[in-house]
Amino acid sequence: MRKVGVVGWPVTQSRSPVIFGHWFERYGVEGRYELIPVRPEDADDFFQNLPAEWTGVNVTIPHKEAAARHVQCHGPALTLGVANTLWRQGGAVHGTSSDGHGFVASLKADAPAWDPSMLNLVVGAGGASAAIVAALKSFGEVMVVNRTTSRAEALAEKIGGVQWASWDALGDVLGKAGLLVNATSLGMTGTAPLELDVSRLPKNAVVADIVYNPLETPLLAAARAQNLFTVDGLGMLLHQATVGFERWFGIAPDVDAELRAKVVATL
Ligand code: NAP
């Protein structure tokens, strides 16, 4: 029985046990996915000496930076300085960040109409935005806009080759965007919505929200009312998990309607 899990503080809210439990069953894998609570003061020690019982782990808030400090980073983990998927290889622990991959895979699966040659506009400049901006950059023009403009500028500079604009300019750039992504926490149950005039977007634009609780945020509802393509945040969560499963068990798992329904039932 191979053991994997998610390291965080707290981790009780994680949906990953449901996702991995579904794939264990689907692919007949003898595995167990556990919640691994690690206090912030113990994180460096934990990742420096990842206990042998774990075949690999996912890492969530607030430990993604600590994980990246102690493993051999690959791909976006190198640029971003965060790792959320760790695996063992050749006697060492390796890590990457799968959030950007998860976002793009979800977009490709759920919004085949996405035209990456138009402006890809990302609102927000936190951890999730950084992963998304870095992933979108290889597809075309990317612009990041954030309430705190200095963070948008810093993120654009860190990733390189990315534009940024001030919060006040957001309404004006909508007309050029083929993709609008809400990568802020606005729209989550209990928070204010991200209020934008989505009617200013081109008619073929895709609106994606990475918030998945609720599944249809006020932004997505407004976009749907304008007959725009919409992508909710659950796809990103499910697709980012495929990276760990493939690393640990050698199978690229499917993200299908049955898996989605199981996770929706937990929201
Ligand atoms: P974070 O690092 O804390 O960043 C939060 C972002 O939201 C910042 O850009 C912040 O702007 C902005 N923001 C917060 N309150 C705001 C307000 N009142 N008005 C305007 N902007 C506001 O968080 P994160 O880790 O990037 O996560 C962001 C959201 O994505 C969360 O809801 C999280 O649950 C979700 N998420 C989803 C997935 C998925 O798989 N679907 C994965 C990761 C995260 P300032 O810089 O101005 O504060």
PDB file of N, CA, C and O in Angstrom, residues 37-76:
ATOM      1  N   PRO A  37      -1.159  17.170   8.653  1.00  0.00           N
ATOM      2  CA  PRO A  37      -1.019  18.505   9.251  1.00  0.00           C
ATOM      3  C   PRO A  37       0.401  18.721   9.762  1.00  0.00           C
ATOM      4  O   PRO A  37       0.914  17.896  10.522  1.00  0.00           O
ATOM      5  N   VAL A  38       1.043  19.796   9.309  1.00  0.00           N
ATOM      6  CA  VAL A  38       2.405  20.129   9.763  1.00  0.00           C
ATOM      7  C   VAL A  38       2.387  21.600  10.180  1.00  0.00           C
ATOM      8  O   VAL A  38       2.021  22.471   9.384  1.00  0.00           O
ATOM      9  N   ARG A  39       2.783  21.850  11.434  1.00  0.00           N
ATOM     10  CA  ARG A  39       2.800  23.238  11.937  1.00  0.00           C
ATOM     11  C   ARG A  39       3.830  24.054  11.183  1.00  0.00           C
ATOM     12  O   ARG A  39       4.888  23.521  10.818  1.00  0.00           O
ATOM     13  N   PRO A  40       3.554  25.361  10.987  1.00  0.00           N
ATOM     14  CA  PRO A  40       4.508  26.206  10.250  1.00  0.00           C
ATOM     15  C   PRO A  40       5.931  26.105  10.791  1.00  0.00           C
ATOM     16  O   PRO A  40       6.885  26.045  10.013  1.00  0.00           O
ATOM     17  N   GLU A  41       6.087  26.034  12.094  1.00  0.00           N
ATOM     18  CA  GLU A  41       7.446  25.987  12.674  1.00  0.00           C
ATOM     19  C   GLU A  41       8.150  24.646  12.397  1.00  0.00           C
ATOM     20  O   GLU A  41       9.361  24.544  12.563  1.00  0.00           O
ATOM     21  N   ASP A  42       7.392  23.641  11.967  1.00  0.00           N
ATOM     22  CA  ASP A  42       7.998  22.323  11.697  1.00  0.00           C
ATOM     23  C   ASP A  42       8.192  22.059  10.202  1.00  0.00           C
ATOM     24  O   ASP A  42       8.703  21.006   9.812  1.00  0.00           O
ATOM     25  N   ALA A  43       7.782  23.015   9.360  1.00  0.00           N
ATOM     26  CA  ALA A  43       7.728  22.743   7.920  1.00  0.00           C
ATOM     27  C   ALA A  43       9.116  22.512   7.315  1.00  0.00           C
ATOM     28  O   ALA A  43       9.323  21.544   6.566  1.00  0.00           O
ATOM     29  N   ASP A  44      10.088  23.369   7.645  1.00  0.00           N
ATOM     30  CA  ASP A  44      11.419  23.201   7.045  1.00  0.00           C
ATOM     31  C   ASP A  44      11.984  21.824   7.366  1.00  0.00           C
ATOM     32  O   ASP A  44      12.521  21.139   6.499  1.00  0.00           O
ATOM     33  N   ASP A  45      11.840  21.438   8.620  1.00  0.00           N
ATOM     34  CA  ASP A  45      12.355  20.146   9.051  1.00  0.00           C
ATOM     35  C   ASP A  45      11.662  19.001   8.308  1.00  0.00           C
ATOM     36  O   ASP A  45      12.298  18.051   7.851  1.00  0.00           O
ATOM     37  N   PHE A  46      10.358  19.118   8.149  1.00  0.00           N
ATOM     38  CA  PHE A  46       9.578  18.065   7.491  1.00  0.00           C
ATOM     39  C   PHE A  46      10.056  17.859   6.052  1.00  0.00           C
ATOM     40  O   PHE A  46      10.289  16.732   5.607  1.00  0.00           O
ATOM     41  N   PHE A  47      10.216  18.981   5.312  1.00  0.00           N
ATOM     42  CA  PHE A  47      10.576  18.832   3.897  1.00  0.00           C
ATOM     43  C   PHE A  47      12.043  18.479   3.710  1.00  0.00           C
ATOM     44  O   PHE A  47      12.408  17.842   2.724  1.00  0.00           O
ATOM     45  N   GLN A  48      12.868  18.903   4.664  1.00  0.00           N
ATOM     46  CA  GLN A  48      14.293  18.568   4.584  1.00  0.00           C
ATOM     47  C   GLN A  48      14.479  17.050   4.706  1.00  0.00           C
ATOM     48  O   GLN A  48      15.371  16.475   4.101  1.00  0.00           O
ATOM     49  N   ASN A  49      13.625  16.431   5.500  1.00  0.00           N
ATOM     50  CA  ASN A  49      13.727  14.988   5.734  1.00  0.00           C
ATOM     51  C   ASN A  49      12.365  14.357   5.490  1.00  0.00           C
ATOM     52  O   ASN A  49      11.760  13.810   6.418  1.00  0.00           O
ATOM     53  N   LEU A  50      11.877  14.447   4.267  1.00  0.00           N
ATOM     54  CA  LEU A  50      10.532  13.919   3.986  1.00  0.00           C
ATOM     55  C   LEU A  50      10.459  12.457   4.465  1.00  0.00           C
ATOM     56  O   LEU A  50      11.189  11.593   3.957  1.00  0.00           O
ATOM     57  N   PRO A  51       9.609  12.174   5.461  1.00  0.00           N
ATOM     58  CA  PRO A  51       9.565  10.832   6.041  1.00  0.00           C
ATOM     59  C   PRO A  51       9.357   9.749   4.984  1.00  0.00           C
ATOM     60  O   PRO A  51       8.557   9.914   4.056  1.00  0.00           O
ATOM     61  N   ALA A  52      10.098   8.636   5.149  1.00  0.00           N
ATOM     62  CA  ALA A  52      10.131   7.579   4.136  1.00  0.00           C
ATOM     63  C   ALA A  52       8.765   6.965   3.878  1.00  0.00           C
ATOM     64  O   ALA A  52       8.527   6.398   2.811  1.00  0.00           O
ATOM     65  N   GLU A  53       7.846   7.098   4.835  1.00  0.00           N
ATOM     66  CA  GLU A  53       6.520   6.474   4.648  1.00  0.00           C
ATOM     67  C   GLU A  53       5.750   7.083   3.472  1.00  0.00           C
ATOM     68  O   GLU A  53       4.834   6.467   2.938  1.00  0.00           O
ATOM     69  N   TRP A  54       6.134   8.314   3.039  1.00  0.00           N
ATOM     70  CA  TRP A  54       5.386   8.980   1.979  1.00  0.00           C
ATOM     71  C   TRP A  54       6.036   8.746   0.614  1.00  0.00           C
ATOM     72  O   TRP A  54       7.171   9.138   0.391  1.00  0.00           O
ATOM     73  N   THR A  55       5.290   8.126  -0.287  1.00  0.00           N
ATOM     74  CA  THR A  55       5.746   7.950  -1.670  1.00  0.00           C
ATOM     75  C   THR A  55       5.908   9.310  -2.320  1.00  0.00           C
ATOM     76  O   THR A  55       6.824   9.564  -3.096  1.00  0.00           O
ATOM     77  N   GLY A  56       4.997  10.215  -2.005  1.00  0.00           N
ATOM     78  CA  GLY A  56       5.035  11.582  -2.508  1.00  0.00           C
ATOM     79  C   GLY A  56       3.971  12.366  -1.783  1.00  0.00           C
ATOM     80  O   GLY A  56       3.116  11.771  -1.110  1.00  0.00           O
ATOM     81  N   VAL A  57       4.028  13.670  -1.891  1.00  0.00           N
ATOM     82  CA  VAL A  57       2.996  14.478  -1.237  1.00  0.00           C
ATOM     83  C   VAL A  57       2.599  15.686  -2.085  1.00  0.00           C
ATOM     84  O   VAL A  57       3.395  16.179  -2.884  1.00  0.00           O
ATOM     85  N   ASN A  58       1.381  16.125  -1.874  1.00  0.00           N
ATOM     86  CA  ASN A  58       0.956  17.462  -2.310  1.00  0.00           C
ATOM     87  C   ASN A  58       1.232  18.409  -1.158  1.00  0.00           C
ATOM     88  O   ASN A  58       1.298  17.983   0.001  1.00  0.00           O
ATOM     89  N   VAL A  59       1.364  19.673  -1.502  1.00  0.00           N
ATOM     90  CA  VAL A  59       1.642  20.681  -0.482  1.00  0.00           C
ATOM     91  C   VAL A  59       0.667  21.821  -0.682  1.00  0.00           C
ATOM     92  O   VAL A  59       0.460  22.282  -1.810  1.00  0.00           O
ATOM     93  N   THR A  60       0.047  22.252   0.417  1.00  0.00           N
ATOM     94  CA  THR A  60      -0.862  23.384   0.297  1.00  0.00           C
ATOM     95  C   THR A  60      -0.459  24.476   1.272  1.00  0.00           C
ATOM     96  O   THR A  60       0.560  24.376   1.968  1.00  0.00           O
ATOM     97  N   ILE A  61      -1.262  25.536   1.291  1.00  0.00           N
ATOM     98  CA  ILE A  61      -0.993  26.714   2.123  1.00  0.00           C
ATOM     99  C   ILE A  61      -0.809  26.305   3.582  1.00  0.00           C
ATOM    100  O   ILE A  61      -1.583  25.477   4.058  1.00  0.00           O
ATOM    101  N   PRO A  62       0.176  26.762   4.320  1.00  0.00           N
ATOM    102  CA  PRO A  62       1.126  27.832   3.944  1.00  0.00           C
ATOM    103  C   PRO A  62       2.528  27.312   3.618  1.00  0.00           C
ATOM    104  O   PRO A  62       3.506  28.032   3.801  1.00  0.00           O
ATOM    105  N   HIS A  63       2.632  26.069   3.106  1.00  0.00           N
ATOM    106  CA  HIS A  63       3.943  25.420   3.050  1.00  0.00           C
ATOM    107  C   HIS A  63       4.591  25.331   1.670  1.00  0.00           C
ATOM    108  O   HIS A  63       5.631  24.687   1.517  1.00  0.00           O
ATOM    109  N   LYS A  64       3.969  25.940   0.643  1.00  0.00           N
ATOM    110  CA  LYS A  64       4.491  25.731  -0.713  1.00  0.00           C
ATOM    111  C   LYS A  64       5.902  26.308  -0.886  1.00  0.00           C
ATOM    112  O   LYS A  64       6.716  25.758  -1.612  1.00  0.00           O
ATOM    113  N   GLU A  65       6.196  27.411  -0.210  1.00  0.00           N
ATOM    114  CA  GLU A  65       7.550  28.006  -0.310  1.00  0.00           C
ATOM    115  C   GLU A  65       8.554  27.131   0.430  1.00  0.00           C
ATOM    116  O   GLU A  65       9.655  26.892  -0.056  1.00  0.00           O
ATOM    117  N   ALA A  66       8.181  26.682   1.620  1.00  0.00           N
ATOM    118  CA  ALA A  66       9.093  25.844   2.417  1.00  0.00           C
ATOM    119  C   ALA A  66       9.438  24.580   1.631  1.00  0.00           C
ATOM    120  O   ALA A  66      10.601  24.160   1.588  1.00  0.00           O
ATOM    121  N   ALA A  67       8.446  23.989   0.985  1.00  0.00           N
ATOM    122  CA  ALA A  67       8.695  22.775   0.205  1.00  0.00           C
ATOM    123  C   ALA A  67       9.721  23.056  -0.892  1.00  0.00           C
ATOM    124  O   ALA A  67      10.677  22.303  -1.086  1.00  0.00           O
ATOM    125  N   ALA A  68       9.533  24.178  -1.586  1.00  0.00           N
ATOM    126  CA  ALA A  68      10.432  24.505  -2.709  1.00  0.00           C
ATOM    127  C   ALA A  68      11.869  24.724  -2.235  1.00  0.00           C
ATOM    128  O   ALA A  68      12.810  24.468  -2.987  1.00  0.00           O
ATOM    129  N   ARG A  69      12.027  25.154  -0.999  1.00  0.00           N
ATOM    130  CA  ARG A  69      13.386  25.395  -0.473  1.00  0.00           C
ATOM    131  C   ARG A  69      14.179  24.108  -0.291  1.00  0.00           C
ATOM    132  O   ARG A  69      15.394  24.127  -0.268  1.00  0.00           O
ATOM    133  N   HIS A  70      13.483  22.978  -0.154  1.00  0.00           N
ATOM    134  CA  HIS A  70      14.185  21.763   0.254  1.00  0.00           C
ATOM    135  C   HIS A  70      14.151  20.634  -0.764  1.00  0.00           C
ATOM    136  O   HIS A  70      14.583  19.531  -0.459  1.00  0.00           O
ATOM    137  N   VAL A  71      13.595  20.885  -1.959  1.00  0.00           N
ATOM    138  CA  VAL A  71      13.546  19.814  -2.958  1.00  0.00           C
ATOM    139  C   VAL A  71      14.182  20.308  -4.259  1.00  0.00           C
ATOM    140  O   VAL A  71      14.442  21.496  -4.411  1.00  0.00           O
ATOM    141  N   GLN A  72      14.424  19.377  -5.169  1.00  0.00           N
ATOM    142  CA  GLN A  72      14.938  19.777  -6.490  1.00  0.00           C
ATOM    143  C   GLN A  72      13.760  20.254  -7.329  1.00  0.00           C
ATOM    144  O   GLN A  72      12.905  19.458  -7.702  1.00  0.00           O
ATOM    145  N   CYS A  73      13.726  21.552  -7.585  1.00  0.00           N
ATOM    146  CA  CYS A  73      12.562  22.126  -8.260  1.00  0.00           C
ATOM    147  C   CYS A  73      12.653  21.976  -9.777  1.00  0.00           C
ATOM    148  O   CYS A  73      13.733  22.059 -10.360  1.00  0.00           O
ATOM    149  N   HIS A  74      11.485  21.788 -10.394  1.00  0.00           N
ATOM    150  CA  HIS A  74      11.395  21.660 -11.853  1.00  0.00           C
ATOM    151  C   HIS A  74      10.330  22.615 -12.377  1.00  0.00           C
ATOM    152  O   HIS A  74       9.390  22.952 -11.659  1.00  0.00           O
ATOM    153  N   GLY A  75      10.439  22.964 -13.646  1.00  0.00           N
ATOM    154  CA  GLY A  75       9.404  23.737 -14.353  1.00  0.00           C
ATOM    155  C   GLY A  75       9.021  24.993 -13.600  1.00  0.00           C
ATOM    156  O   GLY A  75       9.882  25.755 -13.141  1.00  0.00           O
ATOM    157  N   PRO A  76       7.706  25.209 -13.441  1.00  0.00           N
ATOM    158  CA  PRO A  76       7.250  26.464 -12.827  1.00  0.00           C
ATOM    159  C   PRO A  76       7.716  26.638 -11.382  1.00  0.00           C
ATOM    160  O   PRO A  76       7.782  27.766 -10.899  1.00  0.00           O
TER     161      PRO A  76
END
